[in-house]
Tab-separated table of C-alpha atoms and ligand atoms in Angstrom:
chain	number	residue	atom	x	y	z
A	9	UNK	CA	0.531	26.031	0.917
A	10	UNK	CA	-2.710	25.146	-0.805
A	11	UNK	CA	-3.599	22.041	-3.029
A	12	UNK	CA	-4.566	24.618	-5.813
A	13	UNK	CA	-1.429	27.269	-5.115
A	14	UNK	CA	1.185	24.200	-4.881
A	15	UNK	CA	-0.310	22.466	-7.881
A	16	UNK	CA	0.281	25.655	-10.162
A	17	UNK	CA	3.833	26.441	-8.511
A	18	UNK	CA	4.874	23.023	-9.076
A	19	UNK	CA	3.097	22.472	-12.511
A	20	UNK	CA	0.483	19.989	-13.078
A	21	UNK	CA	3.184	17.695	-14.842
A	22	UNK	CA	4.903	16.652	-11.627
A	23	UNK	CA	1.489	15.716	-10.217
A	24	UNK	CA	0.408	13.210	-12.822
A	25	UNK	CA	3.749	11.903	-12.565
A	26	UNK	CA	3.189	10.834	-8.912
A	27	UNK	CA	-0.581	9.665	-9.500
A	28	UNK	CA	1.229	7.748	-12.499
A	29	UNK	CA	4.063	6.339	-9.715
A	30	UNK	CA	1.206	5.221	-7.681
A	31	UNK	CA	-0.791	3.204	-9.827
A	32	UNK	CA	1.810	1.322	-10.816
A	33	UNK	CA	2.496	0.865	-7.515
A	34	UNK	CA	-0.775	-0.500	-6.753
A	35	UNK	CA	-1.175	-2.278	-9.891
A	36	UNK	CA	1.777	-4.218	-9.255
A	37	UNK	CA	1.074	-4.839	-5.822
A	38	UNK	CA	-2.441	-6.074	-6.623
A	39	UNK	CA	-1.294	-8.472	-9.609
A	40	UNK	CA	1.740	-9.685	-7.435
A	41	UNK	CA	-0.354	-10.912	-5.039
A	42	UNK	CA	-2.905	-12.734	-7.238
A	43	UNK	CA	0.189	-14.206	-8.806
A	44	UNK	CA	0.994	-15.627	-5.271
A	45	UNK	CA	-2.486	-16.796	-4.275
A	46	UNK	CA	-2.756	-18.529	-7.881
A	47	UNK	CA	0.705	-19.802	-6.665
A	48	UNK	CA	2.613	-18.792	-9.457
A	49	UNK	CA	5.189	-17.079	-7.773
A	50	UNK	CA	8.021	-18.448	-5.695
A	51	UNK	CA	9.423	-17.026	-2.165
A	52	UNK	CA	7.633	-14.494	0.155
A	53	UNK	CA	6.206	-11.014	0.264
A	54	UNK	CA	5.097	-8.110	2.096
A	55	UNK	CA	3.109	-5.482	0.567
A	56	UNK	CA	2.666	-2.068	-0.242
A	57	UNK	CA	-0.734	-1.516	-1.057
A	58	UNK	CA	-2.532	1.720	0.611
A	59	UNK	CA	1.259	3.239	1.376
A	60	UNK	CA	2.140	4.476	-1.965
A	61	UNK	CA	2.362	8.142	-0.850
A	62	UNK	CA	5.183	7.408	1.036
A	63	UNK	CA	7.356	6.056	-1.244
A	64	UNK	CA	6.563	8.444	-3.910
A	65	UNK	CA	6.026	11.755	-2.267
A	66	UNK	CA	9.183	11.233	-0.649
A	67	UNK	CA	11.477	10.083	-3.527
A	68	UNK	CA	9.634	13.282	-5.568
A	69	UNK	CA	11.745	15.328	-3.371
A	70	UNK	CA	14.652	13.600	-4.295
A	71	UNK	CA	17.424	14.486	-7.540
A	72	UNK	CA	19.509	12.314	-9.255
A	73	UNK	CA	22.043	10.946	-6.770
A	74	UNK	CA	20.276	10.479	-4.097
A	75	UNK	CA	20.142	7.667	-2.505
A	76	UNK	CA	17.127	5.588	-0.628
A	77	UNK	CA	17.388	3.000	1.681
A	78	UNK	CA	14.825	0.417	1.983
A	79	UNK	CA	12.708	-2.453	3.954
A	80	UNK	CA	11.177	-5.908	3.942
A	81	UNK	CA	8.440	-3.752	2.469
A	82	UNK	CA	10.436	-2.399	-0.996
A	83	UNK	CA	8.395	-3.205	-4.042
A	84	UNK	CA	6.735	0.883	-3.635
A	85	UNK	CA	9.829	2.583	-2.803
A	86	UNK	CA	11.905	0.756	-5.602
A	87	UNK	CA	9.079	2.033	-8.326
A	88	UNK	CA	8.700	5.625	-6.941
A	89	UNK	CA	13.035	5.634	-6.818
A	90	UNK	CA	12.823	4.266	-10.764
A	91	UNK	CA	13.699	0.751	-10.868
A	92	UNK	CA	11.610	-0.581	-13.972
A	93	UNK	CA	8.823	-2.400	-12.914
A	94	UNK	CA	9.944	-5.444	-15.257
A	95	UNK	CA	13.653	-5.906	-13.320
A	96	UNK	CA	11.534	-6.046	-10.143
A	97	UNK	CA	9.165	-8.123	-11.988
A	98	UNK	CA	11.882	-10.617	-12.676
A	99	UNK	CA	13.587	-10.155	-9.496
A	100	UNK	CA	10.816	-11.769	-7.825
A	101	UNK	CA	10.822	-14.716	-9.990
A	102	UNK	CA	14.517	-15.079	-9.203
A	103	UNK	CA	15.413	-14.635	-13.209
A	104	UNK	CA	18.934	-13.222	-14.367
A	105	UNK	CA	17.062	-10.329	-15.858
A	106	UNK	CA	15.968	-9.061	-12.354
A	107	UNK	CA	17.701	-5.942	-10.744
A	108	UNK	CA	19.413	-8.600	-8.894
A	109	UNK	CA	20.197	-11.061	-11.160
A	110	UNK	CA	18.079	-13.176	-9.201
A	111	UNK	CA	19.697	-13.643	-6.347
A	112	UNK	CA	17.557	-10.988	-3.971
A	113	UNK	CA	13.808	-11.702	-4.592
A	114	UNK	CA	11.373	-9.505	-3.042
A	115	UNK	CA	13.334	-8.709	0.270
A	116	UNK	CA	16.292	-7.898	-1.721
A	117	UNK	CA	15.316	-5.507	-4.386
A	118	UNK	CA	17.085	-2.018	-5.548
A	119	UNK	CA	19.973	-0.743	-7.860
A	120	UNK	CA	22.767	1.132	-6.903
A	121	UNK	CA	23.035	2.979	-10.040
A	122	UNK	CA	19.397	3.826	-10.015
A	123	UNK	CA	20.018	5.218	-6.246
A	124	UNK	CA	18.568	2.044	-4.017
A	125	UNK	CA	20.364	0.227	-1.986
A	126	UNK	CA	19.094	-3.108	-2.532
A	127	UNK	CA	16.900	-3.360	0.458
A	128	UNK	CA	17.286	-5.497	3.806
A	129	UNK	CA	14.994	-7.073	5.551
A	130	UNK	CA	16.219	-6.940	8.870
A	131	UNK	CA	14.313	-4.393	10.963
A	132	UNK	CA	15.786	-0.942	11.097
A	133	UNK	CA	18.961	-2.897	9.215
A	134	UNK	CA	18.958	-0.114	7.045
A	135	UNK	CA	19.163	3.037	9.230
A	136	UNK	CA	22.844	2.918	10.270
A	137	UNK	CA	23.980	2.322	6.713
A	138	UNK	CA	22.091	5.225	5.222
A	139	UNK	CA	23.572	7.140	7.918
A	140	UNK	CA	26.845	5.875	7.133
A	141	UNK	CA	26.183	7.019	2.744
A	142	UNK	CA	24.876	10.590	4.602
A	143	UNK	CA	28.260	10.438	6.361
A	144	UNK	CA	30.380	9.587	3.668
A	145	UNK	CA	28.594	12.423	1.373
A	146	UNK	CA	29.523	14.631	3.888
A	147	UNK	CA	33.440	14.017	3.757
A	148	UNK	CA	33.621	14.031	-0.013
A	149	UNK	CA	31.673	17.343	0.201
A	150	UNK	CA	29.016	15.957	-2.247
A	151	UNK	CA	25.865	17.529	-2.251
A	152	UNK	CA	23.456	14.324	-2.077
A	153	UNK	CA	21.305	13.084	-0.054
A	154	UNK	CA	20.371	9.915	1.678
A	155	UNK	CA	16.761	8.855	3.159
A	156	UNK	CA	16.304	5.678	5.112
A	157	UNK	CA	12.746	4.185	5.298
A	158	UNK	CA	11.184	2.471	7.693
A	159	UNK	CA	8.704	1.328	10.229
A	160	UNK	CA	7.195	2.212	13.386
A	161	UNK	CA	8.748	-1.495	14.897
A	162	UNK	CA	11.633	-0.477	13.701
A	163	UNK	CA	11.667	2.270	15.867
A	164	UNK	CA	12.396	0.747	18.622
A	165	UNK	CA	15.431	-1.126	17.536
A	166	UNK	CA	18.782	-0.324	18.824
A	167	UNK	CA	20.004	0.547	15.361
A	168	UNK	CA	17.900	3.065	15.064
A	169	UNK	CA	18.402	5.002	18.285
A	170	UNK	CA	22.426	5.075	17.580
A	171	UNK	CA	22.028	6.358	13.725
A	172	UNK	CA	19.745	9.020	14.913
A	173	UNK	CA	22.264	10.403	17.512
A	174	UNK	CA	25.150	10.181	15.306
A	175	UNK	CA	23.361	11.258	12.611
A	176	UNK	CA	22.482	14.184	14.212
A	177	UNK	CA	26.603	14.702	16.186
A	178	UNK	CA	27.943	14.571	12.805
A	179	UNK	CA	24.715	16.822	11.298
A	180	UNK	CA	24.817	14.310	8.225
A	181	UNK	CA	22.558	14.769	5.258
A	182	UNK	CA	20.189	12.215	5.746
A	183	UNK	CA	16.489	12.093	5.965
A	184	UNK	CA	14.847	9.477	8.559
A	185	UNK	CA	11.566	8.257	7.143
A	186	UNK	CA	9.149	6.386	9.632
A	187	UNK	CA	5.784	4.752	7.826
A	188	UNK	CA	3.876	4.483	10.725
A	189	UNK	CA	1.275	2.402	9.422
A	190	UNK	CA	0.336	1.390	13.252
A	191	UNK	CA	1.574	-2.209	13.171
A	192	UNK	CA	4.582	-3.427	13.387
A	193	UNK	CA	3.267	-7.115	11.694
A	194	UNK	CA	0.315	-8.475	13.798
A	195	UNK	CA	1.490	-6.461	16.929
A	196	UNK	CA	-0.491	-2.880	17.825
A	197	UNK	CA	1.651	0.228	18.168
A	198	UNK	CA	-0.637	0.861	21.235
A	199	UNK	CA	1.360	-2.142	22.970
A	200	UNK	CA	4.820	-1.068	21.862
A	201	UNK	CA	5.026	3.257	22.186
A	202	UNK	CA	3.851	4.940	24.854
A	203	UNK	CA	4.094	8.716	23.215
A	204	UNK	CA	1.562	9.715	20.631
A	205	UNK	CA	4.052	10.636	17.686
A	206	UNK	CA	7.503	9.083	16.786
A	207	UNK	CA	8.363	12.147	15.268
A	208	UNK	CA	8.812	12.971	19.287
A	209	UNK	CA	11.699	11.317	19.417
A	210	UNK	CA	13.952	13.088	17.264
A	211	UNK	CA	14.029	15.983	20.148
A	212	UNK	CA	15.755	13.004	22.357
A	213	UNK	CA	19.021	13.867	19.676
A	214	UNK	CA	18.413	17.330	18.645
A	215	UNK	CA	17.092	16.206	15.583
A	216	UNK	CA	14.287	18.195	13.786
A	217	UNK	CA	10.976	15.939	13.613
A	218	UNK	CA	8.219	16.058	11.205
A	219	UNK	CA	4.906	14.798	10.795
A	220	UNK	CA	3.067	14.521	7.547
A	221	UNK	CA	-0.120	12.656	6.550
A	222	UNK	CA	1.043	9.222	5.025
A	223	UNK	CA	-2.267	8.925	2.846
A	224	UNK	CA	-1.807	12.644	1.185
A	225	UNK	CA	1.028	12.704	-1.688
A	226	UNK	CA	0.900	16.417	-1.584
A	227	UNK	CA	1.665	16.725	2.123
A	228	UNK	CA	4.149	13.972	2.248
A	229	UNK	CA	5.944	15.846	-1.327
A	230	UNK	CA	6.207	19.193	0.339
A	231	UNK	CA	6.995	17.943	4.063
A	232	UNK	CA	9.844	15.551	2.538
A	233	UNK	CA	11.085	18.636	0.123
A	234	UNK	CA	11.384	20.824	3.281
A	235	UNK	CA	13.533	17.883	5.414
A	236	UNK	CA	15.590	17.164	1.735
A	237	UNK	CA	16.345	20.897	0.881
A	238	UNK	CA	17.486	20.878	4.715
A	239	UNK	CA	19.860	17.928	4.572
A	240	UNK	CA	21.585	18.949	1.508
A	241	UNK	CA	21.870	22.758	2.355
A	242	UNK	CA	24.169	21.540	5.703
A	243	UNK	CA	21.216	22.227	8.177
A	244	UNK	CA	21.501	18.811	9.213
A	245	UNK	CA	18.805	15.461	9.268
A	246	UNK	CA	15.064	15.189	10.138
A	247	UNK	CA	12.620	12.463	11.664
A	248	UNK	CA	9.961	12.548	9.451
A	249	UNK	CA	7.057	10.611	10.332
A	250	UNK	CA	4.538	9.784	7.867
A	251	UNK	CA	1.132	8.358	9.405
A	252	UNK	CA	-0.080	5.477	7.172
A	253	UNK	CA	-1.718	2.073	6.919
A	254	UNK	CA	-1.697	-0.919	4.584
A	255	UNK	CA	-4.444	-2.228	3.040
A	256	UNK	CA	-3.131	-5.525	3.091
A	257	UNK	CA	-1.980	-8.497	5.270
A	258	UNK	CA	1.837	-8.270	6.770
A	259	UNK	CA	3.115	-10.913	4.572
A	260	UNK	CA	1.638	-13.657	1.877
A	261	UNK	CA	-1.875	-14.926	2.943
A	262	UNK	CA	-1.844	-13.075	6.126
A	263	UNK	CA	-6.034	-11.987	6.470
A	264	UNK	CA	-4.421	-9.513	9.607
A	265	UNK	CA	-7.947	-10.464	11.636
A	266	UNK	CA	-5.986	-8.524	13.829
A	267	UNK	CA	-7.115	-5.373	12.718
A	268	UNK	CA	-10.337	-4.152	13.988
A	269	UNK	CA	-12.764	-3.864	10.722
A	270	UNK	CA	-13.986	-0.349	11.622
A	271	UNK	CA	-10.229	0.408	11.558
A	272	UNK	CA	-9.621	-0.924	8.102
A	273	UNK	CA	-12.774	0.703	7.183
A	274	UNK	CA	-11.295	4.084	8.317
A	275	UNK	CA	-8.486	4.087	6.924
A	276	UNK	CA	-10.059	2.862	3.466
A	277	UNK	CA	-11.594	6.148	3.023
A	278	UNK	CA	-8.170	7.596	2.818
A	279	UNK	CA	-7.002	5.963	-0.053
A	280	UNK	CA	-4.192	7.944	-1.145
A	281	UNK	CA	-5.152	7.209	-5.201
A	282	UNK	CA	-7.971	8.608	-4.906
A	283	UNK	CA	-7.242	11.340	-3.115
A	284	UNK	CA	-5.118	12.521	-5.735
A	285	UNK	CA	-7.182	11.513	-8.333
A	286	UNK	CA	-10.166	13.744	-7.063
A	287	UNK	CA	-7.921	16.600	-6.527
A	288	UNK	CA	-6.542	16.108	-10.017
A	289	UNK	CA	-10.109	16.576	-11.671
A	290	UNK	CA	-11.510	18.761	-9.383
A	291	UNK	CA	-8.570	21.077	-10.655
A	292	UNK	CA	-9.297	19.978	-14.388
A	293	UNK	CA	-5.997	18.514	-14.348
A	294	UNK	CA	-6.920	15.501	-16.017
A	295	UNK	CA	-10.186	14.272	-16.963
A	296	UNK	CA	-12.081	10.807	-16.540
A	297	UNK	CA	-10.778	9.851	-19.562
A	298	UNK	CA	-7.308	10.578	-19.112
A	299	UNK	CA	-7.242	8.789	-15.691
A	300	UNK	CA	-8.606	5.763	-17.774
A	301	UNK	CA	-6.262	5.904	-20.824
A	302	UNK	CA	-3.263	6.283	-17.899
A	303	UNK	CA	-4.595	3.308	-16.025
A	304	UNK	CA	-4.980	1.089	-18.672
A	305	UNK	CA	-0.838	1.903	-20.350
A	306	UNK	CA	-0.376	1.145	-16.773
A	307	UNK	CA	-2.141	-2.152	-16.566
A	308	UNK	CA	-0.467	-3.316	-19.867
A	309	UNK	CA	2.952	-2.331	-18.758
A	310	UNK	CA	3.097	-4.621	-15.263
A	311	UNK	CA	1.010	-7.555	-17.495
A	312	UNK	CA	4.146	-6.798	-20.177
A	313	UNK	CA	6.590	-6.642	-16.606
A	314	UNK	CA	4.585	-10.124	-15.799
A	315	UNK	CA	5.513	-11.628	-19.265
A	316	UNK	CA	9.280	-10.557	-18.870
A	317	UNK	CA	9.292	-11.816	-15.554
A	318	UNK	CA	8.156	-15.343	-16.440
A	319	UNK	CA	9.476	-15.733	-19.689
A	320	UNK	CA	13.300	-14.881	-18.566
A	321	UNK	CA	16.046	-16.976	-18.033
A	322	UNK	CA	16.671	-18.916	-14.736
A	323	UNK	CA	20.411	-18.176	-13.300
A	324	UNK	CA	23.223	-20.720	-13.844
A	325	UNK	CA	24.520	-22.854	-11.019
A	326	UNK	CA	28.433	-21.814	-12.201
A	327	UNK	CA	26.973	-18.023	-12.042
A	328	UNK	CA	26.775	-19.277	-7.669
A	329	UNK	CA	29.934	-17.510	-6.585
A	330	UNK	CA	29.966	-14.229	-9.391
A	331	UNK	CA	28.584	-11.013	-7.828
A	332	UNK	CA	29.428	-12.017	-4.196
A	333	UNK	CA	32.663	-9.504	-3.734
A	334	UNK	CA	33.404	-6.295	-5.345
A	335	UNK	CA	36.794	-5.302	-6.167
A	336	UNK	CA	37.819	-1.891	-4.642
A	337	UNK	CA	41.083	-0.055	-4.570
A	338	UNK	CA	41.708	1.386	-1.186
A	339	UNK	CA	43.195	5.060	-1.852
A	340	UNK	CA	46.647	5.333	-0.078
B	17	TPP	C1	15.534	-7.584	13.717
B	17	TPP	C2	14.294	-8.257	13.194
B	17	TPP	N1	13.355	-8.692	14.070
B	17	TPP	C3	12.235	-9.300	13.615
B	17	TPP	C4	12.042	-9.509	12.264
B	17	TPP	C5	10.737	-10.156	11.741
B	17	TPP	N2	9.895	-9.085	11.190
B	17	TPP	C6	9.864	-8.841	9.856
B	17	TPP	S1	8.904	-7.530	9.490
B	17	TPP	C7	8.482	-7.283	11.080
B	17	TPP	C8	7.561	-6.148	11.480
B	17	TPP	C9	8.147	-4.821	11.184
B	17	TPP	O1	7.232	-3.797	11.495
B	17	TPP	P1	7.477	-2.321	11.014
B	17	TPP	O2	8.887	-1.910	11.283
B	17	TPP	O3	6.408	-1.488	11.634
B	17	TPP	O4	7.302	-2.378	9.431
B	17	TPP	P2	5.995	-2.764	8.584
B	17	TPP	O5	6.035	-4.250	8.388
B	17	TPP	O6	4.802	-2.312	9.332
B	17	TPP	O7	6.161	-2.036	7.273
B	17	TPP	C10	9.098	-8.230	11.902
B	17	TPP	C11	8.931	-8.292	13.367
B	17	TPP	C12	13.055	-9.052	11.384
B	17	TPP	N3	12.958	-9.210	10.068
B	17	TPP	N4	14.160	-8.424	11.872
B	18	MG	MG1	4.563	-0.942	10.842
């Protein structure tokens, strides 16, 4: 569907919401790491900067109840999924008041009542247990859904070969979410696929694949509605692939010299903010002004999430062992 058509079905709410979701993706990203260099800011990260129409587009597509899985990458999909910016804030500072308590930092973050797994950073760690929440919405005959992101490297883990064909034997609702941002940390996708799309590989478990273009929040929104509205109607999971590319290093301090400059240059040009944003004025859905005014609440909310962050309280060494087991009673 056209921009225009899609942006009148849809209303011009829903749009501003995900140019909203993306700033403060960036604007987080970008004060994080100065908060790092400046070395104000303990642990490691990896960052999200130039994928934020992943995250958002996809979890746009999702309703309340849904669940996302997520990466050594999670700071973008925790915001578009609704964690407050603050708790992740904190999280990273290793405070109580973090959507952890503390006890996850960056490679850790989510909420299960908010619909994110806390994330794990072991690559493709994630796909077989979102299967497994597809799966077990499934036998309770719920009608949610559960989407698993992850990388092109993790592609070619083990794990995720086996979710994908049970996923598909046991036609779970699940949604398989590849950013393909064409590294897999200093290492070329040229050296590690030898097929064009990873998409491709869903036909290997007669899975539906998709392709839609990571840098576009529009086309990543409607693509990810279409595998969603699959999943939870019983017509089974989809591959989607969503071509993308970070405008950052891997990890903390990495200047990824790896990357061609006429590459980063490319790719630069596809900014997914300002794609949106021009389409937004172009269709007088929000002026100069208005992009200001939201940029700036959105400045002062992650300097306010900054504040929280530093200013909370540090965890207890008695507080150690609390959190580590949940207490479940086993129906009979
Ligand atoms: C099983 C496993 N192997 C290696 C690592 C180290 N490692 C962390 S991130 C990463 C690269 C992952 O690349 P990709 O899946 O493409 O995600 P991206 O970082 O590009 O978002 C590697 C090798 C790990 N965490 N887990
Ligand atoms: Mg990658």
């Amino acid at each position: 569907m056209a921009k225009k058509d899609l942006l009148k079905k849809l209303g011009e709410e829903k749009f501003i919401k995900m140019f909203e979701s993306m700033v403060e993706i960036r604007t987080f990203e970008e004060k994080v790491q100065f908060l790092f260099l400046e070395g104000k800011m303990p642990g490691t990260i990896h960052q999200y900067i130039g994928m934020e129409a992943c995250a958002v587009g996809v979890c746009s597509a999702l309703k309340e109840g849904d669940v996302i899985g997520s990466t050594h990458r999670p700071h973008g999909h925790a915001i578009a999924k609704g964690v407050p910016s603050k708790e992740i804030m904190a999280e990273l500072y290793g405070k109580t008041t973090g959507c952890c308590k503390g006890k996850g930092g960056s490679m850790h973050v989510g909420d299960i009542k908010r619909g994110m797994l806390p994330a794990i950073a072991i690559v493709g760690g994630n796909i077989p247990i979102v299967m497994g929440m597809a799966l077990a919405f499934k036998l309770k005959n719920q009608k949610r859904v559960a989407v698993s992101f992850f990388g092109d490297g993790a592609s070619n883990e083990g794990a995720f070969h086996e979710a994908l064909n049970m996923a598909s034997i046991y036609d779970v609702p699940a949604v398989f979410v590849c950013e393909n941002n064409l590294y897999g940390a200093s290492t070329s996708i040229k050296k590690t696929l030898k097929i064009e799309n990873i998409s491709e590989r869903a036909s290997s478990y007669g899975m539906k694949g998709m392709i839609a273009d990571g840098m576009d929040v529009i086309d990543v929104y409607e693509k990810a509605s279409k595998a969603v509205g699959d999943a939870r109607s019983g017509r089974g999971p989809t591959l989607l692939e969503l071509k993308t590319f970070r405008f950052c290093g891997h990890s903390r301090r990495d200047p990824s010299k790896y990357i061609p400059k006429e590459e980063k240059e490319l790719w630069k040009k596809k900014d997914p903010i300002l794609n949106l944003e021009k389409i937004l004025l172009e269709e007088k859905v929000i002026n100069e002004e208005g992009i200001k005014e939201l940029k700036d609440r959105i400045d002062k909310k992650i300097e306010e999430a900054i504040e929280f962050g530093q200013n909370s309280p540090e965890p207890r060494p008695e507080d150690t062992y609390n959190d580590l087991y949940v207490s479940m009673e086993v129906p009979r």
